[in-house]
């Protein structure tokens, strides 16, 4: 669409809607992404899981490796199966992983869930970016993406704040439960809009 053409109000409404819901969705991924880093100090305590710094480092490595692998899988899968389906599956997987992370009392299970979390987190960026790109012309995308990319900075900030506040008020498990609940709410919004 060129700048000189009159834009349909209905189409403009869709563009605003897609921008908003994809922006919020990526912020939502950060809600559960920041839960583990917030809970780490509690997870080190012997009465919780008694994790060592070495175990935490390995868990972070598994999470990052799964995230990297997921980028190679979810992006092409979004092209084949559709971005909406991929985002909904990945987001719901991230919600479930976070919930189970809050319930577990096993180091091995926590590590496995953090790995699943990393893989599910990877379903966000490429499909959401593609979804957004379909509604904006090539000449608009630089500006639009510049504003849209504020989602990761805001998401990181709000994700840490929410998980931290929940953990401080209710205990370490709630650093997982509250963000998972909020992301599930965003999942519903994404599914509807």
mmCIF file of N, CA, C and O in Angstrom, residues 106-164:
data_model
loop_
_atom_site.group_PDB
_atom_site.id
_atom_site.type_symbol
_atom_site.label_atom_id
_atom_site.label_comp_id
_atom_site.label_asym_id
_atom_site.label_seq_id
_atom_site.Cartn_x
_atom_site.Cartn_y
_atom_site.Cartn_z
ATOM 1 N N UNK A 106 11.590 -31.422 42.160
ATOM 2 C CA UNK A 106 12.684 -32.228 41.621
ATOM 3 C C UNK A 106 13.611 -31.370 40.758
ATOM 4 O O UNK A 106 13.149 -30.635 39.887
ATOM 5 N N UNK A 107 14.893 -31.513 40.990
ATOM 6 C CA UNK A 107 15.892 -30.788 40.202
ATOM 7 C C UNK A 107 15.828 -31.227 38.738
ATOM 8 O O UNK A 107 15.854 -30.395 37.827
ATOM 9 N N UNK A 108 15.725 -32.524 38.517
ATOM 10 C CA UNK A 108 15.689 -33.053 37.149
ATOM 11 C C UNK A 108 14.449 -32.560 36.410
ATOM 12 O O UNK A 108 14.525 -32.137 35.247
ATOM 13 N N UNK A 109 13.319 -32.585 37.085
ATOM 14 C CA UNK A 109 12.074 -32.116 36.458
ATOM 15 C C UNK A 109 12.156 -30.618 36.179
ATOM 16 O O UNK A 109 11.742 -30.155 35.114
ATOM 17 N N UNK A 110 12.725 -29.862 37.109
ATOM 18 C CA UNK A 110 12.875 -28.416 36.893
ATOM 19 C C UNK A 110 13.736 -28.153 35.662
ATOM 20 O O UNK A 110 13.408 -27.306 34.829
ATOM 21 N N UNK A 111 14.828 -28.899 35.525
ATOM 22 C CA UNK A 111 15.709 -28.725 34.360
ATOM 23 C C UNK A 111 14.986 -29.087 33.069
ATOM 24 O O UNK A 111 15.092 -28.372 32.064
ATOM 25 N N UNK A 112 14.225 -30.168 33.091
ATOM 26 C CA UNK A 112 13.481 -30.580 31.897
ATOM 27 C C UNK A 112 12.426 -29.539 31.533
ATOM 28 O O UNK A 112 12.263 -29.191 30.351
ATOM 29 N N UNK A 113 11.736 -29.025 32.529
ATOM 30 C CA UNK A 113 10.703 -28.017 32.270
ATOM 31 C C UNK A 113 11.308 -26.705 31.763
ATOM 32 O O UNK A 113 10.721 -26.044 30.906
ATOM 33 N N UNK A 114 12.462 -26.346 32.273
ATOM 34 C CA UNK A 114 13.121 -25.132 31.795
ATOM 35 C C UNK A 114 13.554 -25.304 30.343
ATOM 36 O O UNK A 114 13.511 -24.357 29.553
ATOM 37 N N UNK A 115 13.924 -26.517 29.971
ATOM 38 C CA UNK A 115 14.262 -26.821 28.580
ATOM 39 C C UNK A 115 13.019 -26.703 27.696
ATOM 40 O O UNK A 115 13.058 -26.086 26.629
ATOM 41 N N UNK A 116 11.910 -27.272 28.156
ATOM 42 C CA UNK A 116 10.638 -27.146 27.425
ATOM 43 C C UNK A 116 10.251 -25.676 27.311
ATOM 44 O O UNK A 116 9.813 -25.213 26.256
ATOM 45 N N UNK A 117 10.440 -24.945 28.397
ATOM 46 C CA UNK A 117 10.119 -23.514 28.400
ATOM 47 C C UNK A 117 10.907 -22.778 27.317
ATOM 48 O O UNK A 117 10.365 -21.959 26.573
ATOM 49 N N UNK A 118 12.200 -23.067 27.220
ATOM 50 C CA UNK A 118 13.020 -22.425 26.189
ATOM 51 C C UNK A 118 12.526 -22.743 24.794
ATOM 52 O O UNK A 118 12.446 -21.859 23.935
ATOM 53 N N UNK A 119 12.188 -24.004 24.556
ATOM 54 C CA UNK A 119 11.684 -24.408 23.244
ATOM 55 C C UNK A 119 10.369 -23.700 22.914
ATOM 56 O O UNK A 119 10.194 -23.184 21.805
ATOM 57 N N UNK A 120 9.462 -23.637 23.873
ATOM 58 C CA UNK A 120 8.169 -22.973 23.645
ATOM 59 C C UNK A 120 8.328 -21.466 23.460
ATOM 60 O O UNK A 120 7.614 -20.859 22.663
ATOM 61 N N UNK A 121 9.262 -20.867 24.193
ATOM 62 C CA UNK A 121 9.517 -19.434 24.060
ATOM 63 C C UNK A 121 9.919 -19.074 22.633
ATOM 64 O O UNK A 121 9.611 -17.990 22.149
ATOM 65 N N UNK A 122 10.594 -19.974 21.960
ATOM 66 C CA UNK A 122 11.079 -19.717 20.597
ATOM 67 C C UNK A 122 9.949 -19.604 19.587
ATOM 68 O O UNK A 122 10.166 -19.151 18.462
ATOM 69 N N UNK A 123 8.749 -19.989 19.967
ATOM 70 C CA UNK A 123 7.610 -19.908 19.040
ATOM 71 C C UNK A 123 7.091 -18.484 18.879
ATOM 72 O O UNK A 123 6.210 -18.241 18.064
ATOM 73 N N UNK A 124 7.631 -17.551 19.626
ATOM 74 C CA UNK A 124 7.088 -16.196 19.606
ATOM 75 C C UNK A 124 7.609 -15.281 18.521
ATOM 76 O O UNK A 124 6.847 -14.785 17.700
ATOM 77 N N UNK A 125 8.904 -15.057 18.489
ATOM 78 C CA UNK A 125 9.440 -13.962 17.672
ATOM 79 C C UNK A 125 9.151 -14.090 16.177
ATOM 80 O O UNK A 125 8.542 -13.200 15.581
ATOM 81 N N UNK A 126 9.594 -15.167 15.554
ATOM 82 C CA UNK A 126 9.451 -15.272 14.093
ATOM 83 C C UNK A 126 7.982 -15.281 13.657
ATOM 84 O O UNK A 126 7.594 -14.507 12.773
ATOM 85 N N UNK A 127 7.114 -16.101 14.250
ATOM 86 C CA UNK A 127 5.714 -16.087 13.821
ATOM 87 C C UNK A 127 4.995 -14.768 14.113
ATOM 88 O O UNK A 127 4.199 -14.301 13.300
ATOM 89 N N UNK A 128 5.262 -14.164 15.261
ATOM 90 C CA UNK A 128 4.619 -12.879 15.557
ATOM 91 C C UNK A 128 5.098 -11.794 14.601
ATOM 92 O O UNK A 128 4.298 -10.970 14.134
ATOM 93 N N UNK A 129 6.396 -11.780 14.305
ATOM 94 C CA UNK A 129 6.934 -10.802 13.350
ATOM 95 C C UNK A 129 6.323 -10.994 11.971
ATOM 96 O O UNK A 129 5.968 -10.023 11.293
ATOM 97 N N UNK A 130 6.211 -12.237 11.546
ATOM 98 C CA UNK A 130 5.611 -12.521 10.245
ATOM 99 C C UNK A 130 4.151 -12.084 10.229
ATOM 100 O O UNK A 130 3.686 -11.474 9.263
ATOM 101 N N UNK A 131 3.437 -12.391 11.296
ATOM 102 C CA UNK A 131 2.033 -12.008 11.405
ATOM 103 C C UNK A 131 1.891 -10.497 11.259
ATOM 104 O O UNK A 131 1.052 -10.012 10.496
ATOM 105 N N UNK A 132 2.716 -9.766 11.953
ATOM 106 C CA UNK A 132 2.672 -8.307 11.883
ATOM 107 C C UNK A 132 3.031 -7.810 10.489
ATOM 108 O O UNK A 132 2.368 -6.933 9.935
ATOM 109 N N UNK A 133 4.070 -8.395 9.892
ATOM 110 C CA UNK A 133 4.545 -7.963 8.586
ATOM 111 C C UNK A 133 3.522 -8.097 7.477
ATOM 112 O O UNK A 133 3.567 -7.355 6.485
ATOM 113 N N UNK A 134 2.590 -9.024 7.625
ATOM 114 C CA UNK A 134 1.561 -9.222 6.608
ATOM 115 C C UNK A 134 0.610 -8.025 6.498
ATOM 116 O O UNK A 134 -0.070 -7.872 5.493
ATOM 117 N N UNK A 135 0.559 -7.193 7.504
ATOM 118 C CA UNK A 135 -0.400 -6.087 7.531
ATOM 119 C C UNK A 135 0.229 -4.724 7.244
ATOM 120 O O UNK A 135 -0.470 -3.711 7.271
ATOM 121 N N UNK A 136 1.531 -4.705 7.009
ATOM 122 C CA UNK A 136 2.206 -3.434 6.757
ATOM 123 C C UNK A 136 3.098 -3.549 5.526
ATOM 124 O O UNK A 136 3.760 -4.573 5.326
ATOM 125 N N UNK A 137 3.094 -2.506 4.719
ATOM 126 C CA UNK A 137 3.876 -2.508 3.480
ATOM 127 C C UNK A 137 5.363 -2.436 3.808
ATOM 128 O O UNK A 137 5.765 -2.061 4.915
ATOM 129 N N UNK A 138 6.175 -2.766 2.815
ATOM 130 C CA UNK A 138 7.624 -2.745 2.987
ATOM 131 C C UNK A 138 8.112 -1.357 3.400
ATOM 132 O O UNK A 138 9.019 -1.237 4.219
ATOM 133 N N UNK A 139 7.491 -0.312 2.866
ATOM 134 C CA UNK A 139 7.945 1.044 3.208
ATOM 135 C C UNK A 139 7.540 1.459 4.623
ATOM 136 O O UNK A 139 8.107 2.390 5.175
ATOM 137 N N UNK A 140 6.593 0.773 5.218
ATOM 138 C CA UNK A 140 6.158 1.091 6.581
ATOM 139 C C UNK A 140 6.860 0.247 7.635
ATOM 140 O O UNK A 140 6.898 0.628 8.808
ATOM 141 N N UNK A 141 7.371 -0.893 7.252
ATOM 142 C CA UNK A 141 7.825 -1.893 8.227
ATOM 143 C C UNK A 141 8.946 -1.408 9.136
ATOM 144 O O UNK A 141 8.985 -1.789 10.303
ATOM 145 N N UNK A 142 9.848 -0.608 8.643
ATOM 146 C CA UNK A 142 10.937 -0.127 9.504
ATOM 147 C C UNK A 142 10.411 0.648 10.692
ATOM 148 O O UNK A 142 10.796 0.395 11.841
ATOM 149 N N UNK A 143 9.513 1.589 10.433
ATOM 150 C CA UNK A 143 8.933 2.391 11.508
ATOM 151 C C UNK A 143 8.064 1.533 12.420
ATOM 152 O O UNK A 143 8.176 1.599 13.647
ATOM 153 N N UNK A 144 7.210 0.718 11.806
ATOM 154 C CA UNK A 144 6.300 -0.121 12.590
ATOM 155 C C UNK A 144 7.093 -1.084 13.471
ATOM 156 O O UNK A 144 6.801 -1.231 14.659
ATOM 157 N N UNK A 145 8.096 -1.735 12.902
ATOM 158 C CA UNK A 145 8.889 -2.681 13.683
ATOM 159 C C UNK A 145 9.688 -1.975 14.776
ATOM 160 O O UNK A 145 9.902 -2.542 15.853
ATOM 161 N N UNK A 146 10.099 -0.753 14.518
ATOM 162 C CA UNK A 146 10.793 0.013 15.548
ATOM 163 C C UNK A 146 9.924 0.191 16.789
ATOM 164 O O UNK A 146 10.380 0.005 17.915
ATOM 165 N N UNK A 147 8.669 0.533 16.579
ATOM 166 C CA UNK A 147 7.740 0.673 17.712
ATOM 167 C C UNK A 147 7.380 -0.692 18.291
ATOM 168 O O UNK A 147 7.296 -0.863 19.505
ATOM 169 N N UNK A 148 7.167 -1.666 17.415
ATOM 170 C CA UNK A 148 6.746 -2.984 17.864
ATOM 171 C C UNK A 148 7.821 -3.660 18.727
ATOM 172 O O UNK A 148 7.514 -4.346 19.690
ATOM 173 N N UNK A 149 9.085 -3.427 18.388
ATOM 174 C CA UNK A 149 10.178 -4.077 19.108
ATOM 175 C C UNK A 149 10.359 -3.559 20.532
ATOM 176 O O UNK A 149 11.181 -4.101 21.287
ATOM 177 N N UNK A 150 9.598 -2.580 20.928
ATOM 178 C CA UNK A 150 9.627 -2.157 22.333
ATOM 179 C C UNK A 150 9.066 -3.251 23.230
ATOM 180 O O UNK A 150 9.246 -3.205 24.448
ATOM 181 N N UNK A 151 8.391 -4.246 22.622
ATOM 182 C CA UNK A 151 7.783 -5.312 23.405
ATOM 183 C C UNK A 151 8.797 -6.095 24.236
ATOM 184 O O UNK A 151 8.504 -6.497 25.347
ATOM 185 N N UNK A 152 9.988 -6.332 23.700
ATOM 186 C CA UNK A 152 10.935 -7.142 24.465
ATOM 187 C C UNK A 152 11.516 -6.359 25.642
ATOM 188 O O UNK A 152 11.753 -6.924 26.711
ATOM 189 N N UNK A 153 11.735 -5.064 25.478
ATOM 190 C CA UNK A 153 12.246 -4.263 26.594
ATOM 191 C C UNK A 153 11.182 -4.124 27.678
ATOM 192 O O UNK A 153 11.443 -4.328 28.865
ATOM 193 N N UNK A 154 9.967 -3.808 27.258
ATOM 194 C CA UNK A 154 8.874 -3.683 28.215
ATOM 195 C C UNK A 154 8.575 -5.041 28.847
ATOM 196 O O UNK A 154 8.348 -5.145 30.057
ATOM 197 N N UNK A 155 8.579 -6.101 28.029
ATOM 198 C CA UNK A 155 8.312 -7.438 28.534
ATOM 199 C C UNK A 155 9.328 -7.872 29.578
ATOM 200 O O UNK A 155 8.968 -8.441 30.610
ATOM 201 N N UNK A 156 10.603 -7.607 29.312
ATOM 202 C CA UNK A 156 11.638 -7.950 30.277
ATOM 203 C C UNK A 156 11.466 -7.215 31.589
ATOM 204 O O UNK A 156 11.617 -7.794 32.673
ATOM 205 N N UNK A 157 11.129 -5.941 31.502
ATOM 206 C CA UNK A 157 10.921 -5.138 32.699
ATOM 207 C C UNK A 157 9.708 -5.627 33.483
ATOM 208 O O UNK A 157 9.791 -5.906 34.678
ATOM 209 N N UNK A 158 8.573 -5.745 32.801
ATOM 210 C CA UNK A 158 7.333 -6.109 33.492
ATOM 211 C C UNK A 158 7.380 -7.567 33.954
ATOM 212 O O UNK A 158 6.849 -7.912 35.012
ATOM 213 N N UNK A 159 8.034 -8.434 33.166
ATOM 214 C CA UNK A 159 8.145 -9.837 33.556
ATOM 215 C C UNK A 159 8.895 -10.004 34.866
ATOM 216 O O UNK A 159 8.461 -10.744 35.758
ATOM 217 N N UNK A 160 10.019 -9.307 35.001
ATOM 218 C CA UNK A 160 10.783 -9.373 36.249
ATOM 219 C C UNK A 160 10.006 -8.769 37.406
ATOM 220 O O UNK A 160 9.994 -9.309 38.515
ATOM 221 N N UNK A 161 9.337 -7.652 37.151
ATOM 222 C CA UNK A 161 8.582 -6.981 38.213
ATOM 223 C C UNK A 161 7.419 -7.841 38.705
ATOM 224 O O UNK A 161 7.196 -7.973 39.913
ATOM 225 N N UNK A 162 6.682 -8.450 37.782
ATOM 226 C CA UNK A 162 5.534 -9.277 38.164
ATOM 227 C C UNK A 162 5.994 -10.516 38.929
ATOM 228 O O UNK A 162 5.465 -10.843 39.989
ATOM 229 N N UNK A 163 6.987 -11.225 38.383
ATOM 230 C CA UNK A 163 7.480 -12.432 39.050
ATOM 231 C C UNK A 163 8.072 -12.091 40.418
ATOM 232 O O UNK A 163 7.835 -12.808 41.401
ATOM 233 N N UNK A 164 8.815 -10.999 40.492
ATOM 234 C CA UNK A 164 9.415 -10.584 41.758
ATOM 235 C C UNK A 164 8.378 -10.218 42.797
ATOM 236 O O UNK A 164 8.472 -10.627 43.959
#
